[in-house]
Amino acid sequence: MPAQSMGNKQEELETCVCLQGYDIIGITETWWDSSYDWSVGMEGYRLFRKDRQGRQGGGIAVYVNDQLECMELHLGMEEEPTESLWVRIKGSAGAGDIIVGVYYRPPDQGDQRDEALYRQTGAASRSQALVLMGDFNHPDICWRDNAAEHKQSRKFLECVDDNFPLQVTEEPTRRGAMLDLILTNKEGLVGYVKLQDSLGCSDHEMVEFRILRAARRALSKLTTLDFRRADFGLFRDLLDRIPWDKALERRGAQDSWLMFKGHLLQAQEQCIPMKRKSSKSTKRPPWMNKELLGKVKQKKEAYRGWKQGQVAWEEYRETVRAARDQVRKAKALIEISVARDVKDNKKSFYRYVSDKRRMRENVGPLRNETGDLVTQDMEKAEVLNDFFASVFTGKCLNHTAQVTEGRDWENAEPPTVGEE
């Protein structure tokens, strides 16, 4: 989804995710930089991002459901930098992995960076299942005739013909032009493609689709008490049966505590069943309520009415602004309340900040002893192990594990995907 700045759309994105429950969300034109590090995390999702370096605008991001096993692929690290991200999603037993790519091509991009993307795409397309989505900015392409006016667009069509049997977006996504594409190298991998309303006041429509292949979902091995199924009546009865005055007579504080704890745990075992801890449902942000969700649904209904010619463009845009303003106001009120009560409730303040900063960091690519770039976790672990061993044994190796510069390594059932 081309956001055209996520700075004023993060709240609406979280509301949409709460309503739709997407597994993967691809975003282009985030316009993020390091000043957004504290606010872009989303509970229940792992974030991969690549901010534009050296100038304003651009930037891409991918949110992946925490339950999906995934890792970032570092393609084209030694080439001209492109605004692309590649993430491998682990397939379920018997199914292969899926590579999901997100790409943004600036309208004024030169041939050199176009060629770099085509080489990355060629490497990624060797996978049995590849989905590449993004804003490619080739408005002159006629997909029905597979023809284009400009040389760069014709070159892009050649890349598509070489690597992708299918381009599945069928409707214009911005002012009559089909700029936002969904490309796949396997027939039947992508389905249920449809346009949704825009994110905030962006002039691009969101593209929603399903990846029709099961992904491996991590099952939590942690267990917790299931208080909803607890028998508290029996729990109280078991503790009331114990003659506490006699049982604790002539016992010190430590012995009394151990006896009480033992009886308490025995009663707990009989009355409160255990359950496997699950993170299946993402917790709503504290500022989200039914009224806000209703406003977002109203916005979606206005969008459908506009597409069918039943609602004027001005009325639809006014509905968009009203929903956006109400979401912002609700979040601002919560943040003011949290800040005002920080002296008396520090825990609430730090929990709120921690949730917004929740991102996983990966170790970037390293160079091994021979100078080759290694990207696999096991290979990186061996490089780091060799380096640390050389320090502790006093050996002086002629190489150093070097982190590749120029990138910010910020991270963390068929999946459903939202792409704007």
Coordinates of C-alpha atoms in Angstrom, one line a residue:
M1 CA 0.0 0.0 0.0
P2 CA 1.5 3.3 -1.0
A3 CA 1.1 5.4 2.1
Q4 CA 2.6 8.7 1.0
S5 CA 3.9 9.2 4.6
M6 CA 2.9 6.9 7.4
G7 CA 3.5 9.7 9.9
N8 CA -0.2 10.6 10.0
K9 CA -1.6 7.2 9.1
Q10 CA -0.1 4.8 11.7
E11 CA -3.3 4.9 13.9
E12 CA -5.6 4.1 11.0
L13 CA -3.3 1.3 9.9
E14 CA -3.6 -0.3 13.4
T15 CA -7.3 0.1 13.2
C16 CA -7.5 -1.6 9.8
V17 CA -5.3 -4.4 11.1
C18 CA -7.6 -4.9 14.1
L19 CA -10.6 -5.2 11.8
Q20 CA -9.1 -7.3 9.0
G21 CA -6.5 -9.4 10.9
Y22 CA -3.9 -9.4 8.1
D23 CA -0.9 -11.7 8.3
I24 CA 1.4 -9.7 6.0
I25 CA 1.2 -5.9 5.3
G26 CA 3.4 -4.4 2.7
I27 CA 3.8 -0.6 2.6
T28 CA 5.6 1.7 0.2
E29 CA 6.4 5.4 0.7
T30 CA 6.6 5.2 4.5
W31 CA 8.7 8.4 4.6
W32 CA 10.2 7.1 7.8
D33 CA 13.6 8.0 9.3
S34 CA 15.2 7.3 12.7
S35 CA 12.9 9.8 14.4
Y36 CA 10.1 7.3 13.9
D37 CA 11.8 4.4 15.7
W38 CA 9.8 4.8 18.8
S39 CA 6.3 4.7 17.2
V40 CA 6.2 2.2 14.3
G41 CA 6.1 -1.0 16.2
M42 CA 2.8 -2.9 16.2
E43 CA 2.0 -5.5 18.8
G44 CA 1.6 -9.0 17.3
Y45 CA 3.8 -8.2 14.3
R46 CA 7.4 -8.3 13.3
L47 CA 8.6 -5.3 11.4
F48 CA 11.1 -5.2 8.5
R49 CA 11.8 -1.8 7.2
K50 CA 14.2 0.0 4.8
D51 CA 14.2 3.8 5.0
R52 CA 15.4 5.9 2.1
Q53 CA 18.9 7.2 2.7
G54 CA 20.2 10.6 1.8
R55 CA 16.9 12.3 0.8
Q56 CA 13.3 12.7 2.0
G57 CA 10.4 10.4 1.1
G58 CA 10.3 6.9 -0.2
G59 CA 11.0 3.9 2.2
I60 CA 9.3 0.6 2.4
A61 CA 8.2 -1.7 5.2
V62 CA 6.7 -5.2 5.8
Y63 CA 4.8 -6.2 8.9
V64 CA 4.6 -10.0 9.4
N65 CA 2.4 -11.8 11.9
D66 CA 4.5 -13.0 14.9
Q67 CA 3.1 -16.5 14.5
L68 CA 4.7 -16.9 11.0
E69 CA 8.2 -18.1 10.9
C70 CA 10.1 -15.7 8.7
M71 CA 13.5 -14.1 7.9
E72 CA 14.8 -11.3 5.8
L73 CA 16.7 -12.1 2.6
H74 CA 19.5 -9.8 1.7
L75 CA 19.5 -9.7 -2.1
G76 CA 21.6 -7.4 -4.2
M77 CA 23.7 -6.2 -1.2
E78 CA 26.7 -5.3 -3.4
E79 CA 24.7 -3.6 -6.1
E80 CA 23.2 -0.2 -6.6
P81 CA 20.7 0.2 -3.7
T82 CA 17.0 -0.2 -4.5
E83 CA 13.9 0.4 -2.4
S84 CA 13.1 -3.3 -2.0
L85 CA 12.6 -5.8 0.8
W86 CA 12.5 -9.6 0.6
V87 CA 11.2 -11.8 3.3
R88 CA 11.1 -15.6 3.3
I89 CA 7.9 -17.1 5.0
K90 CA 8.3 -20.7 6.2
G91 CA 5.8 -23.0 4.6
S92 CA 3.8 -25.6 6.5
A93 CA 4.8 -29.3 6.5
G94 CA 4.8 -30.6 2.9
A95 CA 4.6 -27.0 1.4
G96 CA 7.6 -25.0 0.2
D97 CA 8.6 -21.6 1.5
I98 CA 7.2 -18.4 0.1
I99 CA 9.3 -15.3 -0.7
V100 CA 7.4 -12.1 -0.3
G101 CA 8.9 -8.9 -1.8
V102 CA 7.9 -5.3 -1.5
Y103 CA 9.2 -2.7 -3.9
Y104 CA 8.9 1.0 -4.6
R105 CA 10.2 2.5 -7.8
P106 CA 10.4 6.4 -7.8
P107 CA 9.1 7.9 -11.0
D108 CA 12.5 9.4 -11.8
Q109 CA 14.5 6.3 -11.2
G110 CA 17.4 5.6 -13.6
D111 CA 18.2 2.5 -15.6
Q112 CA 21.0 1.4 -13.3
R113 CA 18.7 0.9 -10.3
D114 CA 16.1 -0.7 -12.5
E115 CA 18.6 -3.2 -13.7
A116 CA 19.6 -3.9 -10.1
L117 CA 16.0 -4.7 -9.2
Y118 CA 15.7 -7.0 -12.2
R119 CA 18.8 -9.0 -11.0
Q120 CA 17.3 -9.3 -7.5
T121 CA 14.0 -10.4 -9.0
G122 CA 15.8 -13.0 -11.1
A123 CA 17.5 -14.4 -8.0
A124 CA 14.3 -14.5 -6.0
S125 CA 12.2 -16.0 -8.8
R126 CA 14.3 -19.2 -8.5
S127 CA 12.1 -19.9 -5.5
Q128 CA 9.1 -22.2 -6.1
A129 CA 6.8 -19.5 -4.7
L130 CA 7.4 -15.8 -5.1
V131 CA 5.0 -12.8 -4.6
L132 CA 6.3 -9.3 -5.4
M133 CA 4.0 -6.4 -4.6
G134 CA 4.5 -2.6 -4.7
D135 CA 4.3 0.6 -6.5
F136 CA 6.2 0.2 -9.8
N137 CA 5.3 3.6 -11.4
H138 CA 4.8 2.5 -15.0
P139 CA 1.5 4.2 -15.9
D140 CA 2.1 3.8 -19.6
I141 CA 1.9 0.0 -19.6
C142 CA -1.1 -1.6 -21.2
W143 CA -1.3 -5.0 -19.5
R144 CA -4.1 -6.2 -21.8
D145 CA -1.8 -5.8 -24.8
N146 CA 1.5 -6.3 -22.9
A147 CA 2.8 -3.1 -24.5
A148 CA 4.3 0.2 -23.3
E149 CA 5.4 3.5 -24.7
H150 CA 8.6 4.2 -22.8
K151 CA 11.8 2.2 -23.0
Q152 CA 12.1 1.7 -19.2
S153 CA 8.5 0.3 -19.1
R154 CA 9.3 -2.1 -22.0
K155 CA 12.4 -3.3 -20.2
F156 CA 10.2 -3.9 -17.1
L157 CA 7.8 -5.9 -19.2
E158 CA 10.7 -8.1 -20.4
C159 CA 11.7 -8.7 -16.7
V160 CA 8.1 -9.7 -15.9
D161 CA 7.9 -12.1 -19.0
D162 CA 11.2 -13.7 -17.8
N163 CA 10.3 -14.2 -14.2
F164 CA 6.5 -13.9 -13.6
P165 CA 3.8 -15.8 -15.5
L166 CA 1.1 -13.7 -13.7
Q167 CA 0.4 -10.1 -12.9
V168 CA -2.9 -10.3 -10.9
T169 CA -3.9 -6.6 -10.3
E170 CA -6.7 -5.9 -12.8
E171 CA -8.1 -2.4 -11.8
P172 CA -6.5 1.0 -11.7
T173 CA -5.1 1.9 -8.3
R174 CA -4.4 5.6 -8.7
R175 CA -6.4 8.1 -10.9
G176 CA -7.0 5.6 -13.6
A177 CA -3.5 4.2 -13.7
M178 CA -2.5 0.7 -12.6
L179 CA 0.7 1.6 -10.7
D180 CA 0.4 -1.0 -7.8
L181 CA 1.0 -4.5 -9.0
I182 CA 1.0 -8.0 -7.6
L183 CA 3.4 -10.3 -9.5
T184 CA 3.8 -14.1 -8.8
N185 CA 5.8 -16.8 -10.4
K186 CA 3.3 -19.6 -9.7
E187 CA -0.2 -20.0 -11.0
G188 CA -2.8 -20.4 -8.3
L189 CA -0.6 -19.0 -5.6
V190 CA -2.4 -15.6 -5.3
G191 CA -6.2 -15.2 -5.3
Y192 CA -9.1 -13.1 -4.1
V193 CA -7.5 -9.8 -5.3
K194 CA -9.6 -6.8 -4.6
L195 CA -9.2 -3.0 -4.1
Q196 CA -9.9 -1.4 -0.8
D197 CA -10.2 2.2 0.2
S198 CA -7.1 4.3 0.7
L199 CA -5.1 4.6 3.9
G200 CA -5.9 8.1 5.2
C201 CA -5.9 10.6 2.4
S202 CA -3.5 8.8 0.1
D203 CA -4.5 8.9 -3.5
H204 CA -3.6 5.2 -4.0
E205 CA -6.1 2.5 -3.2
M206 CA -5.1 -0.5 -1.1
V207 CA -4.8 -3.9 -2.7
E208 CA -5.9 -6.9 -0.7
F209 CA -5.2 -10.5 -1.7
R210 CA -4.7 -14.0 -0.3
I211 CA -1.6 -16.2 -0.7
L212 CA -3.2 -19.6 -1.3
R213 CA -0.5 -21.7 0.5
A214 CA -0.4 -22.7 4.1
A215 CA 2.4 -21.1 6.1
R216 CA 4.0 -22.6 9.2
R217 CA 2.7 -21.0 12.4
A218 CA 4.7 -21.1 15.5
L219 CA 2.9 -22.8 18.4
S220 CA 3.6 -21.5 21.8
K221 CA 5.1 -24.1 24.3
L222 CA 4.3 -21.9 27.2
T223 CA 1.4 -22.8 29.5
T224 CA -0.6 -20.6 31.8
L225 CA -3.5 -20.8 34.2
D226 CA -7.0 -20.8 32.5
F227 CA -9.0 -18.8 35.0
R228 CA -12.0 -18.7 32.8
R229 CA -12.5 -22.5 33.4
A230 CA -11.5 -22.3 37.1
D231 CA -13.8 -23.7 39.8
F232 CA -13.4 -21.0 42.5
G233 CA -16.1 -22.5 44.7
L234 CA -14.2 -25.7 45.1
F235 CA -11.0 -23.7 45.5
R236 CA -12.4 -21.8 48.5
D237 CA -13.9 -25.0 49.9
L238 CA -10.6 -26.9 49.8
L239 CA -8.8 -24.0 51.7
D240 CA -11.6 -23.7 54.2
R241 CA -11.3 -27.3 55.2
I242 CA -7.8 -26.7 56.6
P243 CA -7.7 -25.8 60.3
W244 CA -5.2 -23.0 59.8
D245 CA -4.9 -22.0 63.5
K246 CA -3.8 -25.6 64.4
A247 CA -1.8 -26.1 61.3
L248 CA 0.3 -22.9 61.8
E249 CA 0.6 -23.2 65.6
R250 CA 4.2 -22.8 66.8
R251 CA 5.6 -22.4 63.3
G252 CA 7.9 -19.6 62.3
A253 CA 7.2 -17.2 59.5
Q254 CA 9.1 -19.2 56.9
D255 CA 7.5 -22.6 57.9
S256 CA 4.1 -21.0 57.9
W257 CA 4.6 -19.6 54.4
L258 CA 5.8 -22.9 53.0
M259 CA 2.8 -24.7 54.5
F260 CA 0.3 -22.1 53.2
K261 CA 2.0 -22.2 49.7
G262 CA 1.9 -26.0 49.5
H263 CA -1.9 -26.1 50.3
L264 CA -2.5 -23.2 47.9
L265 CA -0.7 -24.9 45.0
Q266 CA -2.5 -28.2 45.7
A267 CA -5.9 -26.5 45.5
Q268 CA -4.8 -24.6 42.4
E269 CA -3.8 -27.9 40.7
Q270 CA -7.3 -29.4 41.4
C271 CA -9.4 -26.3 40.6
I272 CA -7.6 -24.3 37.9
P273 CA -6.8 -26.0 34.6
M274 CA -3.8 -25.1 32.4
K275 CA -3.9 -23.9 28.8
R276 CA -1.3 -23.3 26.1
K277 CA -0.5 -19.6 25.9
S278 CA -1.4 -18.2 22.5
S279 CA -0.7 -14.9 20.7
K280 CA -3.3 -15.6 18.0
S281 CA -5.3 -12.5 18.7
T282 CA -3.6 -9.1 18.6
K283 CA -4.5 -6.9 21.5
R284 CA -6.2 -3.7 20.6
P285 CA -4.4 -0.5 21.2
P286 CA -5.6 1.2 24.3
W287 CA -7.2 4.1 22.4
M288 CA -9.3 1.9 20.1
N289 CA -13.0 1.5 20.9
K290 CA -16.2 0.5 19.2
E291 CA -17.0 4.0 18.1
L292 CA -13.7 4.3 16.2
L293 CA -14.1 0.9 14.6
G294 CA -17.6 2.1 13.5
K295 CA -16.0 5.2 11.9
V296 CA -13.6 3.1 9.9
K297 CA -16.4 0.8 8.8
Q298 CA -18.3 3.9 7.7
K299 CA -15.4 5.0 5.7
K300 CA -15.2 1.6 3.9
E301 CA -18.9 1.9 3.1
A302 CA -18.5 5.4 1.7
Y303 CA -15.6 4.0 -0.5
R304 CA -17.9 1.3 -1.9
G305 CA -20.6 3.9 -2.5
W306 CA -18.1 6.1 -4.4
K307 CA -16.9 3.2 -6.5
Q308 CA -20.5 2.4 -7.5
G309 CA -21.3 6.0 -8.3
Q310 CA -23.7 6.4 -5.3
V311 CA -21.5 8.8 -3.3
A312 CA -19.8 11.9 -4.5
W313 CA -16.0 12.2 -4.3
E314 CA -16.2 15.2 -2.0
E315 CA -18.5 13.3 0.4
Y316 CA -16.2 10.3 0.5
R317 CA -13.1 12.5 1.2
E318 CA -15.0 14.3 4.0
T319 CA -15.8 10.8 5.5
V320 CA -12.1 9.9 5.2
R321 CA -11.0 13.1 7.0
A322 CA -13.6 12.7 9.8
A323 CA -12.5 9.1 10.5
R324 CA -8.8 10.1 10.5
D325 CA -9.4 13.1 12.8
Q326 CA -11.4 11.0 15.3
V327 CA -8.8 8.3 15.5
R328 CA -6.0 10.9 16.0
K329 CA -8.0 12.6 18.7
A330 CA -8.7 9.3 20.6
K331 CA -5.0 8.4 20.6
A332 CA -4.0 11.9 21.7
L333 CA -6.3 11.8 24.7
I334 CA -4.9 8.4 25.8
E335 CA -1.3 9.7 25.4
I336 CA -2.1 12.9 27.4
S337 CA -3.7 10.7 30.1
V338 CA -0.7 8.4 30.3
A339 CA 1.8 11.3 30.4
R340 CA -0.3 13.2 33.1
D341 CA -0.4 10.1 35.4
V342 CA 3.3 9.1 34.9
K343 CA 4.3 10.1 38.4
D344 CA 1.6 7.9 40.0
N345 CA 1.6 5.1 37.3
K346 CA 5.0 4.7 35.8
K347 CA 4.3 1.1 34.8
S348 CA 1.5 2.2 32.5
F349 CA 3.7 4.8 30.8
Y350 CA 6.6 2.5 30.1
R351 CA 4.3 -0.3 28.9
Y352 CA 2.8 2.0 26.4
V353 CA 6.2 3.2 25.1
S354 CA 7.6 -0.3 25.1
D355 CA 4.7 -1.5 22.9
K356 CA 5.4 1.2 20.3
R357 CA 9.1 0.3 20.2
R358 CA 8.5 -3.4 19.9
M359 CA 10.7 -4.4 16.9
R360 CA 13.2 -7.2 16.5
E361 CA 16.7 -6.5 15.4
N362 CA 18.6 -8.9 13.2
V363 CA 22.4 -9.3 12.7
G364 CA 23.1 -8.0 9.3
P365 CA 25.3 -9.7 6.6
L366 CA 28.9 -10.4 7.6
R367 CA 32.1 -11.1 5.7
N368 CA 33.9 -14.3 6.4
E369 CA 37.6 -15.1 6.4
T370 CA 37.8 -15.2 2.7
G371 CA 35.9 -11.9 2.3
D372 CA 32.6 -13.5 1.0
L373 CA 29.3 -12.1 2.2
V374 CA 27.3 -14.5 4.4
T375 CA 23.6 -14.0 5.1
Q376 CA 22.4 -17.3 6.6
D377 CA 22.0 -17.5 10.4
M378 CA 24.3 -20.5 10.8
E379 CA 27.0 -19.0 8.7
K380 CA 26.9 -15.7 10.6
A381 CA 27.1 -17.5 13.9
E382 CA 30.2 -19.3 12.7
V383 CA 31.8 -16.0 11.6
L384 CA 31.1 -14.4 15.0
N385 CA 32.2 -17.5 16.9
D386 CA 35.6 -17.5 15.0
F387 CA 36.1 -13.8 15.7
F388 CA 35.3 -14.1 19.5
A389 CA 37.5 -17.2 19.7
S390 CA 40.4 -15.3 18.2
V391 CA 40.0 -12.6 20.8
F392 CA 39.8 -14.9 23.8
T393 CA 42.7 -17.2 22.6
G394 CA 44.9 -14.3 21.8
K395 CA 45.2 -15.2 18.2
C396 CA 45.3 -12.4 15.7
L397 CA 43.5 -13.2 12.6
N398 CA 43.9 -11.2 9.4
H399 CA 40.3 -10.5 9.1
T400 CA 37.5 -9.0 11.1
A401 CA 33.8 -9.7 11.1
Q402 CA 32.4 -6.7 9.3
V403 CA 28.8 -5.6 9.3
T404 CA 27.8 -4.4 5.9
E405 CA 27.1 -0.6 6.2
G406 CA 24.4 1.4 4.5
R407 CA 21.3 -0.4 5.9
D408 CA 19.2 -0.2 9.0
W409 CA 18.6 -3.7 10.2
E410 CA 15.5 -3.0 12.1
N411 CA 12.9 -5.9 12.2
A412 CA 10.1 -8.9 14.1
E413 CA -4.0 -21.4 7.1
P414 CA -3.3 -19.2 4.1
P415 CA -2.0 -15.8 5.1
T416 CA -4.0 -12.8 4.2
V417 CA -2.1 -9.8 2.8
G418 CA -2.8 -6.1 2.7
E419 CA -0.7 -4.1 0.2
E420 CA -1.2 -0.3 -0.4

